[in-house]
Each structure stands twice: as structure tokens, then as C-alpha cells.
Short mmCIF file of C-alpha atoms in Angstrom, two decimals:
data_model
loop_
_atom_site.label_atom_id
_atom_site.label_comp_id
_atom_site.label_asym_id
_atom_site.label_seq_id
_atom_site.Cartn_x
_atom_site.Cartn_y
_atom_site.Cartn_z
CA MET A 1 -11.50 27.12 28.91
CA ALA A 2 -11.39 23.53 29.47
CA ALA A 3 -8.74 21.74 28.49
CA PRO A 4 -9.63 18.06 27.52
CA ASP A 5 -8.43 15.74 29.83
CA ARG A 6 -5.33 13.40 29.16
CA ALA A 7 -6.80 9.96 28.39
CA LEU A 8 -9.01 11.55 25.81
CA TRP A 9 -5.49 13.72 24.73
CA GLN A 10 -3.81 9.69 24.76
CA GLY A 11 -6.86 8.45 22.59
CA ILE A 12 -6.09 11.34 19.82
CA ILE A 13 -2.29 10.53 20.01
CA GLN A 14 -3.13 7.49 19.78
CA HIS A 15 -4.95 7.27 16.01
CA VAL A 16 -2.28 9.96 14.72
CA ILE A 17 0.28 7.52 15.76
CA ASP A 18 -1.72 4.50 14.11
CA HIS A 19 -2.84 6.30 10.93
CA GLY A 20 -0.33 9.29 10.61
CA GLY A 21 2.21 7.40 8.60
CA ASN A 22 4.99 9.86 7.04
CA LEU A 23 2.84 12.87 8.01
CA ILE A 24 4.13 12.67 11.53
CA ARG A 25 7.26 14.81 12.46
CA PRO A 26 9.40 14.58 15.67
CA TRP A 27 7.84 18.11 17.32
CA PHE A 28 4.38 16.46 17.11
CA MET A 29 5.97 15.54 20.89
CA GLN A 30 5.84 18.98 21.56
CA LEU A 31 2.09 19.50 20.68
CA GLU A 32 -0.55 19.86 23.59
CA PRO A 33 -4.07 20.53 23.89
CA ILE A 34 -5.35 23.86 24.76
CA ALA A 35 -9.43 23.49 25.35
CA LEU A 36 -12.55 21.42 23.80
CA GLU A 37 -15.43 23.96 23.85
CA HIS A 38 -18.06 24.21 21.42
CA GLY A 39 -17.09 21.59 19.43
CA LEU A 40 -13.37 22.74 18.98
CA LEU A 41 -10.39 21.03 19.93
CA GLU A 42 -7.43 23.94 20.16
CA ILE A 43 -3.78 22.42 19.83
CA GLU A 44 -1.21 24.50 20.85
CA VAL A 45 2.60 23.90 18.47
CA PRO A 46 5.66 25.18 19.04
CA GLY A 47 6.10 28.11 16.71
CA PRO A 48 4.48 29.17 12.79
CA ARG A 49 6.66 26.48 10.82
CA GLU A 50 5.04 23.66 12.37
CA GLN A 51 1.80 25.85 12.62
CA GLU A 52 1.85 26.37 8.64
CA TYR A 53 2.59 22.78 8.76
CA CYS A 54 -0.45 21.15 10.72
CA ASN A 55 -2.58 23.52 8.45
CA LYS A 56 -1.50 22.72 5.58
CA HIS A 57 -1.17 18.58 6.03
CA CYS A 58 -2.70 17.40 9.30
CA VAL A 59 -6.46 19.14 9.62
CA ARG A 60 -7.92 16.29 8.36
CA LEU A 61 -5.40 13.58 10.78
CA PHE A 62 -6.46 15.42 13.50
CA THR A 63 -9.95 15.92 12.83
CA GLU A 64 -10.31 12.42 12.69
CA ALA A 65 -8.54 11.60 15.74
CA ALA A 66 -10.64 13.77 18.05
CA GLN A 67 -13.78 12.45 16.12
CA ARG A 68 -13.08 9.03 17.23
CA ALA A 69 -11.76 9.73 20.30
CA THR A 70 -14.78 11.95 21.55
CA GLY A 71 -17.48 10.29 19.75
CA ARG A 72 -18.50 13.86 18.46
CA LEU A 73 -18.41 16.23 15.54
CA VAL A 74 -15.10 18.06 16.67
CA GLY A 75 -13.25 20.36 14.63
CA VAL A 76 -9.30 21.29 15.34
CA CYS A 77 -7.50 24.49 15.22
CA PHE A 78 -3.30 24.78 15.58
CA LEU A 79 -2.37 27.76 17.28
CA THR A 80 1.58 29.03 18.68
CA ARG A 81 2.61 29.46 21.95
CA SER A 82 2.23 33.15 21.40
CA GLU A 83 -0.87 33.09 20.33
CA ALA A 84 -2.16 30.65 23.08
CA ALA A 85 -0.93 32.84 25.70
CA THR A 86 -2.87 36.33 24.59
CA ALA A 87 -5.51 33.81 23.14
CA GLU A 88 -5.72 35.80 19.98
CA ARG A 89 -7.75 33.90 18.28
CA SER A 90 -7.81 35.63 14.69
CA GLN A 91 -4.04 35.18 14.34
CA THR A 92 -3.25 32.05 11.81
CA SER A 93 -0.30 31.34 10.06
CA ALA A 94 -0.70 32.52 6.18
CA PRO A 95 1.98 32.42 4.35
CA PRO A 96 4.20 35.50 4.16
CA ALA A 97 2.75 37.93 1.56
CA TYR A 98 5.20 38.27 -1.64
CA GLY A 99 7.38 40.95 -1.56
CA SER A 100 8.32 40.36 2.40
CA ASP A 101 11.98 40.27 3.51
CA ARG A 102 11.79 36.58 4.91
CA ASP A 103 13.99 35.36 2.73
CA HIS A 104 17.20 37.75 3.69
CA ALA A 105 19.42 36.44 6.18
CA ALA A 106 18.40 38.75 8.67
CA SER A 107 15.02 37.32 9.06
CA LEU A 108 15.04 34.02 7.18
CA GLU A 109 13.96 31.55 9.30
CA LEU A 110 16.11 28.22 9.53
CA PRO A 111 15.38 24.96 11.66
CA GLU A 112 18.11 24.90 14.42
CA ASP A 113 18.66 21.11 13.56
CA TYR A 114 19.28 21.66 9.89
CA THR A 115 23.01 22.37 10.04
CA PHE A 116 26.22 20.95 8.92
CA ASP A 117 26.56 19.09 12.24
CA THR A 118 23.53 17.17 12.45
CA PHE A 119 23.85 15.82 9.09
CA VAL A 120 25.04 12.30 8.96
CA THR A 121 27.05 11.10 5.80
CA GLY A 122 27.48 7.85 4.43
CA GLN A 123 28.39 6.45 0.91
CA CYS A 124 24.80 7.62 0.08
CA ASN A 125 25.44 11.48 0.40
CA ARG A 126 28.94 11.82 0.34
CA LEU A 127 29.41 13.96 -2.54
CA ALA A 128 26.27 15.96 -1.84
CA HIS A 129 27.59 17.08 1.61
CA ALA A 130 31.24 17.93 0.58
CA ALA A 131 29.85 19.95 -2.35
CA ALA A 132 27.30 21.53 -0.06
CA LEU A 133 30.06 22.08 2.87
CA ALA A 134 32.44 23.66 0.27
CA VAL A 135 29.77 25.76 -1.35
CA SER A 136 28.76 27.02 1.85
CA GLU A 137 32.69 28.33 2.60
CA ASP A 138 32.82 30.14 -0.80
CA PRO A 139 29.62 30.90 -2.22
CA GLY A 140 30.09 31.43 -5.96
CA GLY A 141 33.59 30.24 -6.48
CA ALA A 142 33.36 26.38 -5.71
CA TYR A 143 30.55 24.51 -7.49
CA ASN A 144 28.31 27.16 -9.45
CA PRO A 145 25.29 26.08 -9.66
CA LEU A 146 25.42 23.07 -7.32
CA TYR A 147 22.28 20.49 -8.08
CA VAL A 148 21.09 18.09 -5.92
CA HIS A 149 19.29 15.25 -6.93
CA GLY A 150 17.32 12.32 -5.05
CA SER A 151 14.55 10.94 -4.51
CA VAL A 152 12.30 12.41 -1.24
CA GLY A 153 12.99 12.85 2.35
CA LEU A 154 16.67 11.94 1.37
CA GLY A 155 18.30 15.02 3.65
CA LYS A 156 18.80 17.34 0.26
CA THR A 157 16.57 20.40 1.89
CA HIS A 158 18.52 19.57 5.12
CA LEU A 159 21.91 20.12 3.13
CA LEU A 160 20.47 23.78 1.49
CA TYR A 161 19.47 24.91 5.06
CA ALA A 162 22.69 24.39 6.27
CA VAL A 163 24.18 25.99 3.52
CA CYS A 164 22.12 29.06 4.34
CA ALA A 165 22.67 28.88 8.06
CA ARG A 166 26.85 28.71 7.41
CA VAL A 167 26.41 31.63 5.17
CA ALA A 168 24.35 33.48 7.68
CA HIS A 169 26.51 32.94 9.99
CA SER A 170 29.76 33.93 8.13
CA ALA A 171 28.41 36.86 6.22
CA PRO A 172 25.39 38.30 8.26
CA GLY A 173 24.86 40.99 5.69
CA ALA A 174 24.50 38.23 2.69
CA ARG A 175 20.85 38.65 1.11
CA ILE A 176 19.64 34.83 0.82
CA CYS A 177 16.64 33.83 -0.73
CA PHE A 178 15.82 30.20 -0.17
CA LEU A 179 12.05 29.39 -1.89
CA SER A 180 10.15 26.58 -3.55
CA CYS A 181 10.30 26.38 -6.65
CA GLU A 182 6.32 26.56 -6.68
CA THR A 183 6.76 29.56 -4.36
CA PHE A 184 8.72 31.40 -7.07
CA VAL A 185 6.50 30.60 -10.05
CA ASN A 186 3.56 31.68 -7.64
CA HIS A 187 5.46 34.56 -7.42
CA PHE A 188 5.95 35.24 -10.96
CA ILE A 189 2.71 35.08 -11.80
CA ASP A 190 1.71 37.84 -9.06
CA ALA A 191 3.96 40.04 -10.14
CA VAL A 192 2.57 39.77 -14.32
CA SER A 193 -0.72 40.04 -12.47
CA SER A 194 0.22 43.41 -11.37
CA GLY A 195 2.50 44.63 -12.79
CA ASP A 196 5.11 44.55 -10.44
CA LEU A 197 7.63 42.48 -12.40
CA GLY A 198 10.69 45.21 -11.57
CA GLN A 199 10.42 44.68 -7.86
CA PHE A 200 10.59 40.89 -8.52
CA ARG A 201 13.19 40.79 -10.59
CA TYR A 202 15.25 42.84 -8.17
CA ARG A 203 14.42 40.89 -5.13
CA TYR A 204 15.94 37.88 -6.83
CA ARG A 205 18.84 39.12 -9.49
CA ASN A 206 20.09 40.58 -6.13
CA ALA A 207 20.33 37.81 -4.20
CA ASP A 208 23.84 36.75 -2.92
CA LEU A 209 22.33 32.89 -2.54
CA LEU A 210 19.58 31.84 -4.58
CA VAL A 211 18.25 28.60 -3.38
CA ILE A 212 15.40 26.76 -5.20
CA ASP A 213 13.70 23.65 -3.67
CA ASP A 214 12.13 21.34 -5.97
CA ILE A 215 13.02 22.73 -8.82
CA GLN A 216 11.27 20.51 -11.19
CA PHE A 217 8.31 22.59 -10.77
CA LEU A 218 9.40 24.85 -13.37
CA ALA A 219 8.66 21.91 -16.10
CA ASP A 220 5.26 22.79 -18.17
CA HIS A 221 5.43 26.49 -16.73
CA GLU A 222 6.83 28.24 -20.23
CA GLN A 223 7.18 31.79 -19.02
CA SER A 224 8.84 31.28 -15.90
CA GLN A 225 11.27 29.01 -17.35
CA GLU A 226 12.41 32.14 -19.60
CA GLU A 227 11.82 34.34 -15.98
CA PHE A 228 14.26 31.77 -14.29
CA PHE A 229 16.76 31.48 -17.09
CA HIS A 230 17.25 35.16 -17.09
CA THR A 231 17.40 35.10 -13.42
CA PHE A 232 20.33 32.57 -13.42
CA ASN A 233 22.14 34.38 -15.86
CA THR A 234 22.35 37.56 -14.06
CA LEU A 235 23.69 35.86 -10.83
CA TYR A 236 26.05 33.46 -12.40
CA GLN A 237 27.34 36.33 -14.21
CA SER A 238 27.85 38.30 -11.06
CA ARG A 239 29.06 35.64 -9.32
CA LYS A 240 26.10 35.12 -6.93
CA GLN A 241 25.91 31.28 -5.25
CA ILE A 242 23.10 29.56 -7.03
CA ILE A 243 22.01 25.77 -5.54
CA LEU A 244 19.08 23.99 -6.75
CA SER A 245 17.72 20.64 -5.86
CA SER A 246 15.29 17.91 -7.55
CA ASP A 247 14.02 14.86 -7.50
CA ARG A 248 15.66 13.72 -10.23
CA SER A 249 18.84 14.88 -12.47
CA PRO A 250 18.55 17.89 -14.89
CA ASP A 251 18.51 15.76 -18.29
CA LEU A 252 15.30 13.77 -16.53
CA ILE A 253 13.15 16.81 -16.17
CA GLY A 254 10.49 16.42 -18.96
CA ASN A 255 9.50 19.89 -21.09
CA LEU A 256 12.49 22.26 -19.36
CA GLU A 257 14.04 23.85 -21.97
CA ASP A 258 17.56 22.74 -23.44
CA ARG A 259 19.13 25.77 -22.38
CA LEU A 260 17.95 25.60 -18.87
CA VAL A 261 19.03 21.90 -18.80
CA SER A 262 22.65 22.86 -19.91
CA ARG A 263 22.91 25.42 -16.89
CA PHE A 264 22.13 23.40 -14.26
CA SER A 265 24.34 20.46 -15.66
CA SER A 266 26.88 22.57 -16.04
CA GLY A 267 28.40 23.19 -12.67
CA LEU A 268 28.02 20.10 -9.85
CA VAL A 269 25.76 17.68 -9.93
CA ALA A 270 25.39 15.29 -7.21
CA ARG A 271 22.96 12.55 -6.40
CA VAL A 272 21.43 11.65 -2.85
CA ASP A 273 20.60 7.74 -2.36
CA ALA A 274 19.04 5.94 0.25
CA PRO A 275 21.09 5.53 3.80
CA ALA A 276 22.38 2.06 3.91
CA TYR A 277 21.71 0.42 7.20
CA GLU A 278 24.86 1.28 8.79
CA THR A 279 23.85 5.17 7.99
CA ARG A 280 20.09 4.56 8.96
CA VAL A 281 21.43 3.44 12.52
CA ALA A 282 23.81 6.51 13.20
CA ILE A 283 21.01 8.89 11.64
CA ILE A 284 18.45 7.31 14.22
CA LYS A 285 20.95 7.57 17.46
CA LYS A 286 21.75 11.53 16.34
CA LYS A 287 17.77 12.76 15.38
CA ALA A 288 16.94 10.60 19.16
CA ALA A 289 19.79 12.59 20.73
CA LEU A 290 18.69 15.60 19.09
CA ARG A 291 14.96 15.40 20.61
CA ASN A 292 16.74 13.70 24.03
CA VAL A 293 14.72 10.59 23.17
CA VAL A 294 16.83 7.67 24.78
CA LEU A 295 16.79 5.09 22.21
CA PRO A 296 18.14 1.93 23.46
CA GLU A 297 20.63 -0.30 20.58
CA ASP A 298 18.55 -2.62 19.95
CA VAL A 299 15.62 -0.11 19.26
CA ALA A 300 17.79 1.81 16.89
CA ASN A 301 18.66 -1.32 15.04
CA PHE A 302 14.88 -2.27 14.83
CA ILE A 303 13.89 0.89 13.61
CA ALA A 304 16.66 0.96 10.82
CA ALA A 305 15.62 -2.56 9.84
CA ALA A 306 12.00 -1.77 9.54
CA ILE A 307 12.36 1.69 7.97
CA THR A 308 14.62 1.20 4.80
CA SER A 309 13.02 4.13 2.63
CA ASN A 310 14.42 7.57 3.68
CA THR A 311 15.47 10.14 6.40
CA ARG A 312 11.94 11.70 6.84
CA GLU A 313 10.50 8.36 7.53
CA LEU A 314 13.04 7.52 10.03
CA GLU A 315 12.16 10.93 12.06
CA GLY A 316 8.50 9.90 11.37
CA ALA A 317 8.94 6.61 13.34
CA ILE A 318 11.20 7.99 15.94
CA ALA A 319 8.67 9.89 16.66
CA LYS A 320 6.16 7.86 16.96
CA VAL A 321 7.77 5.49 19.28
CA ALA A 322 8.58 8.82 21.93
CA MET A 323 5.03 9.63 21.51
CA LEU A 324 3.95 6.03 22.68
CA ALA A 325 6.24 6.12 25.36
CA GLN A 326 4.80 9.55 26.53
CA VAL A 327 1.35 8.99 26.12
CA THR A 328 1.03 5.04 27.70
CA ASP A 329 3.90 6.26 30.26
CA ARG A 330 5.93 3.51 29.42
CA PRO A 331 9.57 2.93 28.79
CA ILE A 332 11.03 3.10 25.56
CA ASP A 333 11.96 -1.16 24.48
CA LEU A 334 11.80 -3.45 21.85
CA THR A 335 8.28 -4.27 22.38
CA LEU A 336 6.61 -0.65 22.70
CA ALA A 337 9.03 -0.24 19.29
CA GLU A 338 7.39 -2.78 17.58
CA GLU A 339 3.52 -1.79 18.30
CA ALA A 340 4.61 2.07 17.56
CA LEU A 341 5.55 1.11 14.09
CA GLY A 342 2.78 -1.59 13.71
CA VAL A 343 5.40 -4.39 13.21
CA ALA A 344 4.25 -8.17 13.98
CA PRO A 345 6.22 -9.19 17.63
CA ARG A 346 9.44 -10.95 17.14
CA ALA A 347 7.95 -14.30 17.37
CA ASP A 348 5.90 -13.81 14.46
CA ARG A 349 8.57 -12.43 12.40
CA ASP A 350 11.29 -14.07 10.35
CA LEU A 351 14.41 -13.23 12.39
CA VAL A 352 17.29 -14.25 9.45
CA THR A 353 19.94 -11.62 9.88
CA ILE A 354 22.69 -11.58 7.13
CA GLU A 355 25.52 -12.21 10.12
CA ASP A 356 23.39 -15.64 10.37
CA ILE A 357 23.86 -15.79 6.67
CA LEU A 358 27.52 -15.35 6.46
CA LYS A 359 28.02 -17.64 9.53
CA ALA A 360 26.33 -20.60 7.69
CA VAL A 361 27.74 -19.90 4.26
CA THR A 362 31.34 -19.72 5.91
CA THR A 363 30.70 -23.01 8.09
CA ARG A 364 29.43 -25.07 4.98
CA TYR A 365 32.24 -23.59 2.61
CA ARG A 366 34.91 -23.52 4.73
CA VAL A 367 35.80 -19.61 3.87
CA ARG A 368 36.36 -16.76 6.12
CA LEU A 369 34.73 -13.80 6.49
CA THR A 370 37.44 -11.71 6.00
CA ASP A 371 37.62 -13.59 2.26
CA LEU A 372 34.06 -12.83 1.63
CA GLN A 373 34.04 -8.91 2.46
CA SER A 374 37.46 -8.54 0.58
CA LYS A 375 38.18 -7.61 -2.99
CA ARG A 376 39.10 -11.74 -3.64
CA ARG A 377 38.28 -12.82 -7.26
CA SER A 378 38.89 -16.72 -6.70
CA ARG A 379 36.07 -19.28 -7.70
CA SER A 380 36.34 -20.64 -4.18
CA ILE A 381 35.37 -17.11 -2.79
CA VAL A 382 33.49 -15.48 -5.46
CA LEU A 383 30.41 -18.47 -4.99
CA PRO A 384 30.13 -18.40 -1.06
CA ARG A 385 29.87 -14.58 -1.54
CA GLN A 386 26.97 -14.86 -4.33
CA ILE A 387 25.15 -17.24 -2.55
CA CYS A 388 25.46 -14.77 0.53
CA MET A 389 24.03 -12.13 -1.70
CA TYR A 390 21.22 -14.38 -2.88
CA LEU A 391 19.99 -15.62 0.28
CA ALA A 392 20.28 -11.84 1.85
CA ARG A 393 18.26 -10.53 -0.80
CA ALA A 394 15.59 -13.86 -0.24
CA LEU A 395 15.48 -14.04 3.82
CA THR A 396 16.29 -10.31 4.83
CA GLY A 397 14.58 -7.26 4.04
CA HIS A 398 17.75 -5.26 3.32
CA SER A 399 18.06 -3.46 0.34
CA LEU A 400 20.51 -4.45 -2.62
CA GLU A 401 22.65 -1.14 -1.34
CA GLU A 402 22.46 -2.39 2.14
CA ILE A 403 23.29 -6.11 1.17
CA GLY A 404 26.47 -4.92 -0.97
CA GLY A 405 27.75 -2.93 2.13
CA TYR A 406 28.14 -5.94 4.01
CA PHE A 407 30.57 -7.16 1.39
CA GLY A 408 33.32 -4.64 1.28
CA GLY A 409 30.71 -2.18 -0.01
CA ARG A 410 29.97 -3.20 -3.16
CA ASP A 411 27.02 -1.57 -4.98
CA HIS A 412 23.60 -2.85 -5.95
CA SER A 413 24.31 -4.19 -9.52
CA THR A 414 26.76 -6.45 -7.78
CA VAL A 415 24.38 -7.83 -5.61
CA LEU A 416 21.62 -8.31 -8.16
CA HIS A 417 23.88 -9.84 -10.67
CA ALA A 418 25.10 -12.28 -7.62
CA SER A 419 21.27 -12.99 -6.89
CA ARG A 420 20.82 -13.79 -10.94
CA THR A 421 23.49 -16.31 -10.84
CA ILE A 422 22.81 -18.48 -8.16
CA GLU A 423 19.30 -18.26 -9.47
CA ALA A 424 20.39 -19.33 -12.91
CA ARG A 425 22.61 -22.00 -11.49
CA ARG A 426 19.81 -23.46 -9.17
CA LYS A 427 17.61 -23.62 -11.55
CA GLU A 428 19.79 -25.70 -14.08
CA ASP A 429 21.84 -27.87 -10.97
CA PRO A 430 19.22 -29.67 -9.18
CA GLN A 431 21.97 -30.66 -6.97
CA PHE A 432 22.82 -27.17 -6.31
CA HIS A 433 19.26 -26.33 -6.14
CA ALA A 434 18.94 -29.12 -3.06
CA ALA A 435 22.27 -27.71 -1.45
CA LEU A 436 20.44 -24.31 -1.53
CA ASP A 437 17.21 -25.17 0.06
CA LEU A 438 18.58 -27.04 2.44
CA LEU A 439 20.96 -24.22 3.56
CA CYS A 440 17.43 -21.77 3.80
CA GLN A 441 15.67 -24.13 6.01
CA GLU A 442 18.33 -24.57 8.12
CA LEU A 443 18.36 -20.99 8.50
CA ARG A 444 14.68 -20.73 8.94
CA GLY A 445 14.58 -23.38 11.21
CA GLY A 446 17.03 -21.81 13.88
CA LYS A 447 14.52 -19.33 14.00
#
């Protein structure tokens, strides 16, 4: 078999970096080309879990990249290392059949880097992290059920895996079921179709720890809701731990029975928010270290400022930077990071920072930085503080939560109120309007 030359592979990876977006994962750095023969590109992936992900999400991306790089019609397939070594092309990564023991602690596949030690805590996730840790130490006793909700990519699944890993380590014989709600529904449908409800119920109602990801999928599945209601009750009455995750709170899941909403809310409901700037920097450093990627301080800060949405996209950004450095044989620096993330060079961007704003406002209004970040409410302090928040929102890319973090950990509603107050005064007071515009010009002109 003839492996594609490195230049061709670099072209494929470059296309993946440019067009992969949120699909890119840190382990993409470990992908290797095996062979390109008879119009088929074989790519080696680290293991079955990664193979399943690529087959489900990345076939089109890599096919387009291969066709663009070769100029020919090319298909792709993903092989695990063992498959590549033995050339058993018939082995695929089909999901495990219903009824397998995969979900039990003895064979549960847990990502090595999804543990409590690798989870970065901040104000955005502190409650959820503390609750998950307590549950892992006292399953069925601390908080039952534990319901974690938040937008995608914020670390909910990481916490769920961390609990499973801790329980599996402390109680090797524990029966752990970790699955998506979609899988639960599909298993239930299969059991009804095959007349095998007994085995289905035995499997889930005898678990010591039942973890369901994306429980909002139960909406619009009436029979599945009925079945899960009885499963929940059986486990709860037996003091078995139940952990659920969702993209919204229980009361906001449409078409979910009231009795389930009530049960989901009966334990601890913990929300996970988007990480603030400082937390994102810490996440980037932690994730990079786990993958032996050396990121200079300015690169880590740049990624944290450029990616404000979620942890998953931060991981993808690290992967993009590392992959580009690898395929182009260049050191990781700010220029390479800008190129990898598709951000305009520094000379072409507005580089006003919150630190610049703080310096300008403290100088103009003769206040101290510590006063702006304190809880003091005197007018001589409140007005400059609100101006800082207004300018930070107008001139930087920081979120409301991040801006509030610079001013003594104030929440997003405080920042929003400050912005509205300054905007209203700006419209009513021409002199204040002119002074504010001059301040903006000074900040931009200094850049």
C-alpha cells in the first residue's frame, strides 16, 4: 500500500483546519494517513471512540479535503490502529448492540482526560462541579437526582464522565449506565419491537449509577417518558444515584410531563454558564498541557479573547493551532495562531483592551483602579465605573460576564444596566456625549 506523501497530507489537513470549524477535536493531531489507493484514502485514528466520531461527523469534511488536495474523486475511511496493523478492513466502528455490557463499570469506556483533576473551575461552573464531586463521593446520598444544564460545549459531559470515573475507581463492582437520552429511547423502542422489555428494565432499573446525557430528548416521546418515569422511581426509591444533563432547566423542556419536571427538580439543579476570560485562559493552558502542546502566554491569551463561546471551541482552537504548526513545521507563535483561527493580523484589528479603558478612565476622572473594582457606590465612583463598562462593551469583544469580572465579579445584568444608563445620558447630554466620543477616539487613536 502506498501512503500519500506528506505534502498531500498537509494540504488535506490545511483544508480541514480552514473548514472544520467546531468539528475539529484535539486528537486530530494524532491522525495519520495509511494509504491512498484505488480512489480510497485510509486514515488511522487513535481508537474506536475517535473512529465512531469521524464516521459520524467527519466523512464529508475529509472527503472534500482529499478531493481538493488530489484533484480527483476520492473517498475516505477511518481505521483504528489495530485495524491498520492487521489490515482487517471489514472491521468497522458500528455502535455496540443493544444489550451489551458496555455501560457497566467493568467495561465502561471513559476518556482519560475527563476527570475532576482536569476540570477547570470558575464562577461559571463552581456549583455544578462541587455537586458532581459530592455525588461521586456519596452516590445516592448527596444530591439525588443531580440535574446539570447549560449550553453546548461548557463541560457538562466532562463532569458526568468525571463522576463515573470516580465511582468506578472507588467501587469497581458498581453497575454504571452512562448513555445519551437518544440511546435510551432507541433501546426502549427496540425492546418494545422485540418483546424484550424485561431485559431492558432489568438493565436500567438495577443500575447503581444511571447517567443520562441530553435528557431534553425525552420531549415528544410519550411512551419513553412513561418508561423513564418508572425507571426513575425505582432507582430513587432504592437510593441509587441519578444524574441528568440538558441544554435547559427542567421547566423549560417543552412537552415534558409535569411529574417528570417535578422529579428532575426535586434534587439539585445546577447551571453551567460560559466561562469568563480568566477561566478560558486557565482552560486553554490545562487542555494544551494535557496534549503536550506548548502555548506561549500571548497565544493562550489571544485564543481566550478570540473564542468566547464554550470549552469545546477552545479545544478546537488549540487543535487548529497545533495542527497548523505540525503540518507547516513552524513554531507556535501569535502570527501562526492568528492564521490558524482565521483572524486578521494584529495591525488590521482594533486592539482596545479593558486595561486600556481602565487606564484612560482612571486618568480622566481621577479615580483609583481599586475603587472601580470595589463595592463602593458613591457617585464619584459609580459614573466612571459605568463608563468603563459601557466602553468595554462598545470597544472590545468581551461578553457581559467577562466585563463584569473585571469590576469585582459583578454579573451581566449590572453591566447591561451600566451600558443602558450611559447610553441614555449620552443621548440627553450633548456635553457628556462629546466627552465620551473624545474618550473613544483617544482609545482607538492610541491603537
